XYZ file of C-alpha atoms in Angstrom:
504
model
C 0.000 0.000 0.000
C 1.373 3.398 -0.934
C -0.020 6.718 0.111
C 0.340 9.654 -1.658
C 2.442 11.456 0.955
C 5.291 9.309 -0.451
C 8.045 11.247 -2.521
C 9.322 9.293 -4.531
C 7.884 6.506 -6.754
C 11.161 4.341 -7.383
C 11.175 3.916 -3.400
C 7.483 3.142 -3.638
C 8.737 0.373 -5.910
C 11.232 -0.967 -4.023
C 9.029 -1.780 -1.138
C 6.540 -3.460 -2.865
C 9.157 -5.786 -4.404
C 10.722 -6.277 -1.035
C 7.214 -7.504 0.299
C 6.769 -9.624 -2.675
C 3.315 -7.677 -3.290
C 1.006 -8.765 -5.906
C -0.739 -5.694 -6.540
C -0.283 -2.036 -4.905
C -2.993 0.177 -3.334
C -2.586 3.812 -3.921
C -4.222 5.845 -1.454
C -5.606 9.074 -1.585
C -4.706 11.241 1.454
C -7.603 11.156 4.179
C -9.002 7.913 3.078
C -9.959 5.554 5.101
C -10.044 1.917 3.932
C -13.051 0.005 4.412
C -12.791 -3.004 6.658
C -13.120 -5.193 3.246
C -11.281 -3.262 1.033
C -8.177 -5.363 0.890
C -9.796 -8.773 0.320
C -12.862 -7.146 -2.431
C -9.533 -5.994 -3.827
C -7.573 -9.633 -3.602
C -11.037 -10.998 -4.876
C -11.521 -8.732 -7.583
C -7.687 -9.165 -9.384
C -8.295 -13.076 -8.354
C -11.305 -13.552 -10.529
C -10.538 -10.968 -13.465
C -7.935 -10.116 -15.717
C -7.942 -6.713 -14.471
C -4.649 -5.320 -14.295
C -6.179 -2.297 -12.188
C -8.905 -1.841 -10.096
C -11.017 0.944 -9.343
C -13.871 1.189 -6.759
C -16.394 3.658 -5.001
C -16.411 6.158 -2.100
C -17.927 7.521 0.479
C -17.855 11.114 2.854
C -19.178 11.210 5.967
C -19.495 14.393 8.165
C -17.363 14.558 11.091
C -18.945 12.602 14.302
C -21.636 11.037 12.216
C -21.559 7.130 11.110
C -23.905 7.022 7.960
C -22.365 8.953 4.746
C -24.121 11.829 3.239
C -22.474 11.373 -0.141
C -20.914 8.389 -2.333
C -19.992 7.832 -5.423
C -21.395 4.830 -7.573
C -19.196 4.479 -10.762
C -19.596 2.522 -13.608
C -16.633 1.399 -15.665
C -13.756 3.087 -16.749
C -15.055 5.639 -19.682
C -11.363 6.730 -21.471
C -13.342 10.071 -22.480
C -15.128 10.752 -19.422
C -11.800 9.992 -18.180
C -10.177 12.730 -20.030
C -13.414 15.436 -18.944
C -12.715 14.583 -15.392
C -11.653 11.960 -13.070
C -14.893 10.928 -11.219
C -13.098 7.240 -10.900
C -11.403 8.841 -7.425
C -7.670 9.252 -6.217
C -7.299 5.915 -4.944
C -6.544 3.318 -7.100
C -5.043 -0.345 -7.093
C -2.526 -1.600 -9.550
C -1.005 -5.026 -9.996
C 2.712 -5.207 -9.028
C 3.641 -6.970 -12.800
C 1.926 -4.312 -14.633
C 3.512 -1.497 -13.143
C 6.378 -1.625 -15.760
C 3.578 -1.459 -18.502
C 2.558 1.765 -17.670
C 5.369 3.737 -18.417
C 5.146 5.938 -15.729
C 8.061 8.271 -16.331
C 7.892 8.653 -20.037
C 8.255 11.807 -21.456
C 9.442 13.316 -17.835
C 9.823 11.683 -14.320
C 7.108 11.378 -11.905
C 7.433 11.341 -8.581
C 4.334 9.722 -7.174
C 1.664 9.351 -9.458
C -1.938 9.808 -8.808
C -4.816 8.156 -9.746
C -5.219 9.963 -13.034
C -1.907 9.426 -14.127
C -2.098 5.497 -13.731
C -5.236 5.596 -15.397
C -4.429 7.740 -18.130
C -1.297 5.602 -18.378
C -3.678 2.443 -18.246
C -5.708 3.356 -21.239
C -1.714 4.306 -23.157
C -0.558 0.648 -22.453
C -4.314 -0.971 -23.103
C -4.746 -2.373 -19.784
C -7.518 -3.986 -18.420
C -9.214 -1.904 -16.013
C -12.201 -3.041 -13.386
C -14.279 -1.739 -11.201
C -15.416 -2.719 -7.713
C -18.754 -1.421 -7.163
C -18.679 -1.043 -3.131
C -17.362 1.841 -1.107
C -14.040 0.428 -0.203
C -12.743 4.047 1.218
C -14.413 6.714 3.013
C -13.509 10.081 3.695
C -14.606 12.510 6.734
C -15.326 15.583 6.056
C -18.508 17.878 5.473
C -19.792 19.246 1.573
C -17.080 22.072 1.546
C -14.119 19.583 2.360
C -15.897 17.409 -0.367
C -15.545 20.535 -2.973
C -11.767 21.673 -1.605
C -10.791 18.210 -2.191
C -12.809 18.406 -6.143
C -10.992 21.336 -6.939
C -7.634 20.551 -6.333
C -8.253 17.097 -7.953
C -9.329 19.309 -10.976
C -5.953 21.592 -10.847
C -3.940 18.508 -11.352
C -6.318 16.399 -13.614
C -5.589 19.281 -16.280
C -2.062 18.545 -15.859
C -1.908 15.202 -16.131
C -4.476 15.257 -19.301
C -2.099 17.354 -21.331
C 0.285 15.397 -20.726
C -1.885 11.952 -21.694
C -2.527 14.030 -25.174
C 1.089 15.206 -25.869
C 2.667 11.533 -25.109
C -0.515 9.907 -27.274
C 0.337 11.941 -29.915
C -3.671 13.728 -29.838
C -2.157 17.296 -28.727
C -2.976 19.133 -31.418
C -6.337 17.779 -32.449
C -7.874 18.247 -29.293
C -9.020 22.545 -27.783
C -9.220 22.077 -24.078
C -10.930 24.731 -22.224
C -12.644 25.144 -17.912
C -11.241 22.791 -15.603
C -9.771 25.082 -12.946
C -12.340 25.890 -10.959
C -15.830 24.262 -10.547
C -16.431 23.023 -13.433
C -14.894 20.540 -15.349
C -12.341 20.169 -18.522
C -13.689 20.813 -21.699
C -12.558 18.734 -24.852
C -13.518 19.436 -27.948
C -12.269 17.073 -30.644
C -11.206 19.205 -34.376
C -12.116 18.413 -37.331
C -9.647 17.811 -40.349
C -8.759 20.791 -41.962
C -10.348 19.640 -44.918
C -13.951 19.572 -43.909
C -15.924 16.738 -44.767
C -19.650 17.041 -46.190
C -22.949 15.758 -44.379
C -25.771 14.785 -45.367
C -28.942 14.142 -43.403
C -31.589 11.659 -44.509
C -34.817 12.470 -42.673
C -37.849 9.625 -43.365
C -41.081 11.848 -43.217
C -44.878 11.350 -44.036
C -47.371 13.868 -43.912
C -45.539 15.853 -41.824
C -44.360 18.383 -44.088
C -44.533 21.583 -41.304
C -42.259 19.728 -38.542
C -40.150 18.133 -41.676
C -39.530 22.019 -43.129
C -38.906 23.519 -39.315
C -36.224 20.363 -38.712
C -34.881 21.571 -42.258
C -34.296 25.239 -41.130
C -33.086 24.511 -37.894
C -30.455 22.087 -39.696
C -28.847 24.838 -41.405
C -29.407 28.096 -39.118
C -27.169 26.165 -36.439
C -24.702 25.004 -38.824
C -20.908 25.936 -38.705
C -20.585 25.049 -42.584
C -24.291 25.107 -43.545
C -22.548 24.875 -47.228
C -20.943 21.749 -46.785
C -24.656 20.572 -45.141
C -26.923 18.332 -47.655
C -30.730 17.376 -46.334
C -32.144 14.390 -48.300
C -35.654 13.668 -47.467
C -37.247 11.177 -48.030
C -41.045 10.440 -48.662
C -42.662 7.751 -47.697
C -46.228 7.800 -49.098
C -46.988 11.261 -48.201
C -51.165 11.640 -49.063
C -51.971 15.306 -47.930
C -52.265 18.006 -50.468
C -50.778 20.698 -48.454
C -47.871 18.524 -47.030
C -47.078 17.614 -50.904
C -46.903 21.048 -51.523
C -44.791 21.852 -48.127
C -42.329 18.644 -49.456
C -41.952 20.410 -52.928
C -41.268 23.706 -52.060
C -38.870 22.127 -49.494
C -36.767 20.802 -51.962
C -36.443 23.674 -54.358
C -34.066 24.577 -51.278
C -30.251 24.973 -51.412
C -28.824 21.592 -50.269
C -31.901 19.709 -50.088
C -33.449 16.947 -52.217
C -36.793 15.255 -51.662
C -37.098 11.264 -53.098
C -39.930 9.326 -52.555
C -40.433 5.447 -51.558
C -43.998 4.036 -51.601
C -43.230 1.100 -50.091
C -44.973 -0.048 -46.429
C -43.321 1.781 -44.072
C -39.385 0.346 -43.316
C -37.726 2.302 -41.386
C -34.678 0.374 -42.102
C -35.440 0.063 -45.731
C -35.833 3.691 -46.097
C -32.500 4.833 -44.615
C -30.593 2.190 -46.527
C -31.984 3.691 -50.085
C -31.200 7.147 -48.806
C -27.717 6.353 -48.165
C -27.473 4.947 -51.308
C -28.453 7.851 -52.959
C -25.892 10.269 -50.510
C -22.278 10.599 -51.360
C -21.103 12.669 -48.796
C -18.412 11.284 -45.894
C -20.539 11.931 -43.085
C -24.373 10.388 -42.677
C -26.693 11.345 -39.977
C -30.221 9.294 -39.763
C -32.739 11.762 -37.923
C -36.457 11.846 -37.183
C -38.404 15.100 -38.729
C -39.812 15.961 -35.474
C -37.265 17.147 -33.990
C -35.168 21.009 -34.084
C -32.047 21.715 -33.543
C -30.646 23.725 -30.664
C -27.087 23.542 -30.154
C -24.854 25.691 -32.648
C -22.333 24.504 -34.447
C -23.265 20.784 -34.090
C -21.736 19.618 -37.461
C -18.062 20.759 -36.423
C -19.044 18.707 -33.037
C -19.937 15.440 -35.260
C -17.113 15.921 -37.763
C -14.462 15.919 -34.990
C -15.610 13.218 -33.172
C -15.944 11.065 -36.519
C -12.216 12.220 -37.340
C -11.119 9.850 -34.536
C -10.950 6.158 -36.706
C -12.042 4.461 -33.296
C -15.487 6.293 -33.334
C -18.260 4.231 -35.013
C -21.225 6.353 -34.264
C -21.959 9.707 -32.810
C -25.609 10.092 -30.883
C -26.762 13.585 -29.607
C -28.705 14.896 -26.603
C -32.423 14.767 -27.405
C -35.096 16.431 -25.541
C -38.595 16.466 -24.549
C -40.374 20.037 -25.357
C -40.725 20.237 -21.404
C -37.008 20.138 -21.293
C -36.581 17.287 -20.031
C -34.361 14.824 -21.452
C -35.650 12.044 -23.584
C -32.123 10.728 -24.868
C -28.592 10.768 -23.387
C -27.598 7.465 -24.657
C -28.844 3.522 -24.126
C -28.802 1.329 -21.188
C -28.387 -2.573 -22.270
C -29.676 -4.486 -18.866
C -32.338 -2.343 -17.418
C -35.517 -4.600 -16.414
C -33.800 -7.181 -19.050
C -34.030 -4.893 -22.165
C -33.020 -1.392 -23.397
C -34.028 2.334 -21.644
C -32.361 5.927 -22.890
C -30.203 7.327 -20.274
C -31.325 10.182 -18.072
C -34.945 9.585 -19.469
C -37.338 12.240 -17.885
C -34.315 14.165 -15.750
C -33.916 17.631 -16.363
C -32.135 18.727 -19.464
C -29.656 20.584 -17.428
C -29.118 17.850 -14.454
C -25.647 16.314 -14.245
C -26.375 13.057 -13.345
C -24.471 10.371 -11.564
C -20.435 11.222 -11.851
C -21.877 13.865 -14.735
C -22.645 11.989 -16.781
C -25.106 13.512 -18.623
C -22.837 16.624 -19.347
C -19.614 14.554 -20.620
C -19.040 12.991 -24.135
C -19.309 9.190 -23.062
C -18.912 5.865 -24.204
C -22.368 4.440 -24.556
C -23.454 0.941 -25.606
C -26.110 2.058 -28.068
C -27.711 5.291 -29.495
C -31.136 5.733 -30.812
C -31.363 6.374 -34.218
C -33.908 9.482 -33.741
C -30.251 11.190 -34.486
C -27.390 9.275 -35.373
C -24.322 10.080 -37.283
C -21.590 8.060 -38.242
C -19.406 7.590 -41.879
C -20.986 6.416 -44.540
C -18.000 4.211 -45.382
C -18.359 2.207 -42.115
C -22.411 1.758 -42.708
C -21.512 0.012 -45.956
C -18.925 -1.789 -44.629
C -21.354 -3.053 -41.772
C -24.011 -3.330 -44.309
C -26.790 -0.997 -43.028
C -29.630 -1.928 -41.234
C -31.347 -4.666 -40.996
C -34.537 -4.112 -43.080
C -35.622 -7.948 -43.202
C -35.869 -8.790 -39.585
C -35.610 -5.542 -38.013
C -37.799 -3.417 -39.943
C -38.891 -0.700 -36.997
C -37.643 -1.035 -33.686
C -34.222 -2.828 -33.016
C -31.938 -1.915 -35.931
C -30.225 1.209 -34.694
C -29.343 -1.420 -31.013
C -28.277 -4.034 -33.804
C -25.841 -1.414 -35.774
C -24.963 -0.283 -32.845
C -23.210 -3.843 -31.453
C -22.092 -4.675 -34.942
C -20.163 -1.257 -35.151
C -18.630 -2.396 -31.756
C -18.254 -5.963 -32.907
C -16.105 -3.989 -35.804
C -13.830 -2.364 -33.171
C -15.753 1.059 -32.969
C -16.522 3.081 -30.119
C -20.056 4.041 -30.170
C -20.040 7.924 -28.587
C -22.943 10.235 -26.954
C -21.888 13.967 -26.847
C -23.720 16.272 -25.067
C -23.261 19.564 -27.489
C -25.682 18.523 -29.921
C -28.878 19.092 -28.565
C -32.791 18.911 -29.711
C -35.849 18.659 -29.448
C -37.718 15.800 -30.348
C -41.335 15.792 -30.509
C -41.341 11.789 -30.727
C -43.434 10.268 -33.701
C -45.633 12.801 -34.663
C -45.746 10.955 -38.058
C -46.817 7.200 -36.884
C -47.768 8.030 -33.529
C -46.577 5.290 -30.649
C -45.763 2.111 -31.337
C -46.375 0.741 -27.582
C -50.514 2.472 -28.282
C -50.614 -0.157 -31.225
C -51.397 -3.810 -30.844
C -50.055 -4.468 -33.529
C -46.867 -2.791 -33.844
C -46.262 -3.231 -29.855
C -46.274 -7.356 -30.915
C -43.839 -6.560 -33.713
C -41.338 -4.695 -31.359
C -41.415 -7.773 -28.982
C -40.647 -9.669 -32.332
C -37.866 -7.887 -33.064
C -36.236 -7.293 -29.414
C -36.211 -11.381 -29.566
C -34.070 -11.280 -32.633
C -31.476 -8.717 -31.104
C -31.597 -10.888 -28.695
C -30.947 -14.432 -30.120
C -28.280 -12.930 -32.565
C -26.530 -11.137 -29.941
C -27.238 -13.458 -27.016
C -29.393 -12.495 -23.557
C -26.730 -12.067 -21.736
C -25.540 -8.589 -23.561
C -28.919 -7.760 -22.684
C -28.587 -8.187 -18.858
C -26.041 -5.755 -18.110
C -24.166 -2.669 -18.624
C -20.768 -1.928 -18.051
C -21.490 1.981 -17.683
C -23.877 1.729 -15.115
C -22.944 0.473 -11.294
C -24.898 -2.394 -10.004
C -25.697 -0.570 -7.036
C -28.892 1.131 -9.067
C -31.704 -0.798 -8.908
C -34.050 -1.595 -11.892
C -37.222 -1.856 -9.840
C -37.808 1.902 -11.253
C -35.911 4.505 -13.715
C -32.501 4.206 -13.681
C -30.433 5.873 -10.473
C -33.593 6.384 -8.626
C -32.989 3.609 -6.228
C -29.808 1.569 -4.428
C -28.970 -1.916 -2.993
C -25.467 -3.322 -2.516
C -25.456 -5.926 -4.882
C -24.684 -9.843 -3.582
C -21.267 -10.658 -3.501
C -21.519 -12.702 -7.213
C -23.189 -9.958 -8.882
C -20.403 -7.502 -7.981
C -17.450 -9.985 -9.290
C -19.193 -10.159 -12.319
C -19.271 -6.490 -12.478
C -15.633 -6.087 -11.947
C -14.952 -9.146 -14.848
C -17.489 -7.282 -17.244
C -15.649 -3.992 -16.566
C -12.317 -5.403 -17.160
C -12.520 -7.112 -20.012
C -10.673 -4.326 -21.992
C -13.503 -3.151 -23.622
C -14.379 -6.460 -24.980
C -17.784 -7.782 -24.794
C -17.884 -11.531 -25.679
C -21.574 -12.137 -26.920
C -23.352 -15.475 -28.175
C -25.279 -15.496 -31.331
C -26.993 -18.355 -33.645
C -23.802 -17.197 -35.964
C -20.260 -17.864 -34.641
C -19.642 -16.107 -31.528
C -19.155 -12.182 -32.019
C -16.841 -9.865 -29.868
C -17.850 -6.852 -29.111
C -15.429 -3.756 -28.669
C -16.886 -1.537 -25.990
């Protein structure tokens, strides 16, 4: 066990080599370990092939017993990671992988902290897991909480440039905040040769919400020349819509087809993209506007990373609450948005509703992604998965690829939610068909994808909407937790085709 009082991290070494340790606990000053923490963390290296472990914590107010605060992390995110470090300052590394980290490349460190080993962790590739019970504690009221935030924040900056200069990322990433209460800002750049986007936008008899989607499109633009808008049709009947529809596409940058087949939703984004030819796709709804500004330089840099499979924004109810912040696999055994019905401004649990993510799946209300990759994983499924399941089944075979699938927070709508077909879940008929399809996903992916997420802590309860309620977990359920975590963003699935791997 190390503390972070130590001075020198060669020394730190030394001892640990002396005692013939298997693994080293770094500890963050003040914290107190729980009375389990050293055999959760014996149990958790033990039955993983984590290389380092992570775990919650607690505060509790001087001369009280029960905490008034904890943290209940999910995995390690490597770009929530880079935002902020809301994994904590103590941290647990195996003794043999020490040497894989690098620690003193570039320039010496004396001892590191947290965020330098895992910064250094995601560098080398290493497995990391994460032990979802409080196995430190901290005393201290809300404004020792904050002190202890802020200088975490001071030195998480630090440490990030660093991560960018020795990964090579320096200059195609604009950091900005993280001093003071709030925290670092990344904003991934775009090429400088700007790639063009077109959006393909299924509509039907909707022709005033389709145009107002349209115009919000390119008022928020940064390029709104390099911005195409392909509509397309799909059995529009209405006289006045046909005439909205036609005067929409004697528009700059937009083009109106028509398909008069049964409605597809899969089928009618995989003609449109074979009728695009720009880089950059993005499938949207048309009842939805636009609010955030500059939104296409937002997508374009994210795409510009090669790991980044698909880009899903931050949709919202007209109340302002949120409707979409990314997909939970697991909850009551099937799929739920993130942060549904929360306040469009709320945080969240470790922030995460503020902070580009990892996610396992985005909705495909608003989804961008290359157009070279969506050939490559041949579109949706239009056969089996007609309606419902086919954004959750690109979603997994992008991953199964080796792409990231990423929810950022800066582009922001609102979405009205199927003002053209109404509510799937109101129709007998189409409710059966969803179930139909969910048991697809299912047997081609395997239930077991379907039981869990490695972004969300075990501790939450699915009796109710996600983070609403808590229960430690039973002792199997968290080891599974910390294997699922530290699988190194592998997700082994089982499917009536050969096994698939999923990259998460």
């Amino acid at each position: 066990m190390a503390s972070h009082d130590e001075t020198d991290l060669d020394i730190i070494l030394e001892r640990s080599r002396d005692a013939e340790a298997g693994a080293i606990l770094f500890l963050a000053p003040g914290a107190a370990m729980h009375r389990h923490c050293l055999a959760w963390l014996a149990a958790g290296f033990a039955g993983s092939g984590a290389n380092v472990l992570t775990f919650d914590e607690e505060w509790v107010a001087p001369g009280e017993r029960q905490p008034f605060a904890f943290e209940a992390r999910g995995g390690l995110d490597p770009d929530m990671l880079l935002q902020e470090n809301t994994w904590g300052d103590s941290i647990a590394v195996r003794q043999e992988a020490l040497g894989d980290l690098n620690l003193n490349a570039d320039e010496p460190l004396s001892v590191p902290r947290a965020t330098d080993l895992l910064l250094a962790a995601v560098r080398a590739g290493l497995a990391v897991g994460q032990v979802p019970f409080p196995l430190v504690a901290f005393e201290g009221d809300a404004g020792a909480r904050e002190a202890a935030a802020l200088e975490a924040r001071h030195h998480h900056r630090r440490a990030v440039k660093r991560h960018l200069r020795l990964s090579g990322l320096d200059e195609r990433v604009a950091m900005s905040q993280g001093t003071n209460d709030v925290p670092l800002r990344l904003e991934w750049l775009p090429g400088a040769h700007p790639q063009a986007i077109t959006v393909i936008v299924p509509t039907r008899d909707n022709a005033e919400d389709c145009v107002g989607f349209v115009d919000s499109l390119f008022r928020t633009a940064a390029l709104p020349d390099d911005l195409r808008c392909l509509i397309v049709d799909n059995g529009t009947t209405s006289r006045s819509d046909l005439l909205g529809l036609e005067a929409l596409a004697g528009r700059k940058g937009v083009r109106v087809i028509r398909d008069e087949a049964p409605f597809n939703w899969s089928h009618i984004n995989n003609l449109a993209v074979a009728e695009s030819d720009t880089p950059i796709i993005v499938f949207a709804n048309d009842d939805m506007k636009m609010l955030g500004s500059g939104w296409d330089k937002c997508i374009r840099g994210l795409l510009a990373r090669d790991e980044v499979g698909a880009v899903g924004a931050k949709l919202l109810y007209p109340d302002e609450t949120i409707q979409h912040a990314g997909v939970l696999l697991g909850w009551k055994g099937s799929v739920i948005h993130d942060g549904l019905y929360e306040a469009g401004n709320a945080a969240g649990p470790s922030g995460r509703w503020l902070k580009t993510r990892r996610v396992s799946a985005v909705t495909g209300a608003f989804m961008a992604m290359r157009r070279a990759d969506f050939l490559q994983s041949n579109g949706f499924d239009a056969v089996h998965l007609p309606i419902g399941y086919s954004d959750i089944d690109l979603c997994l075979r992008l991953r199964a690829a080796g792409h990231k699938i990423v929810w950022s927070p800066d582009v922001v709508l609102f979405h009205y939610e199927s003002k053209s077909r109404g509510f799937d879940h109101l129709d007998a008929e189409r409710a059966a068909r969803g179930l139909s399809e969910r048991a697809i996903v299912e047997s081609r992916w395997g239930a077991e994808l379907f039981s869990r997420d490695p972004t969300i802590s075990p501790i939450w309860v699915d009796a109710t909407l996600p983070y609403r309620l808590i229960s430690f977990p039973p002792p199997n359920r968290a080891l599974g937790f910390v294997q699922l975590t530290s699988q190194a963003g592998r997700i082994v699935t089982e499917s009536l085709q050969p096994s698939v791997v999923c990259e998460y």
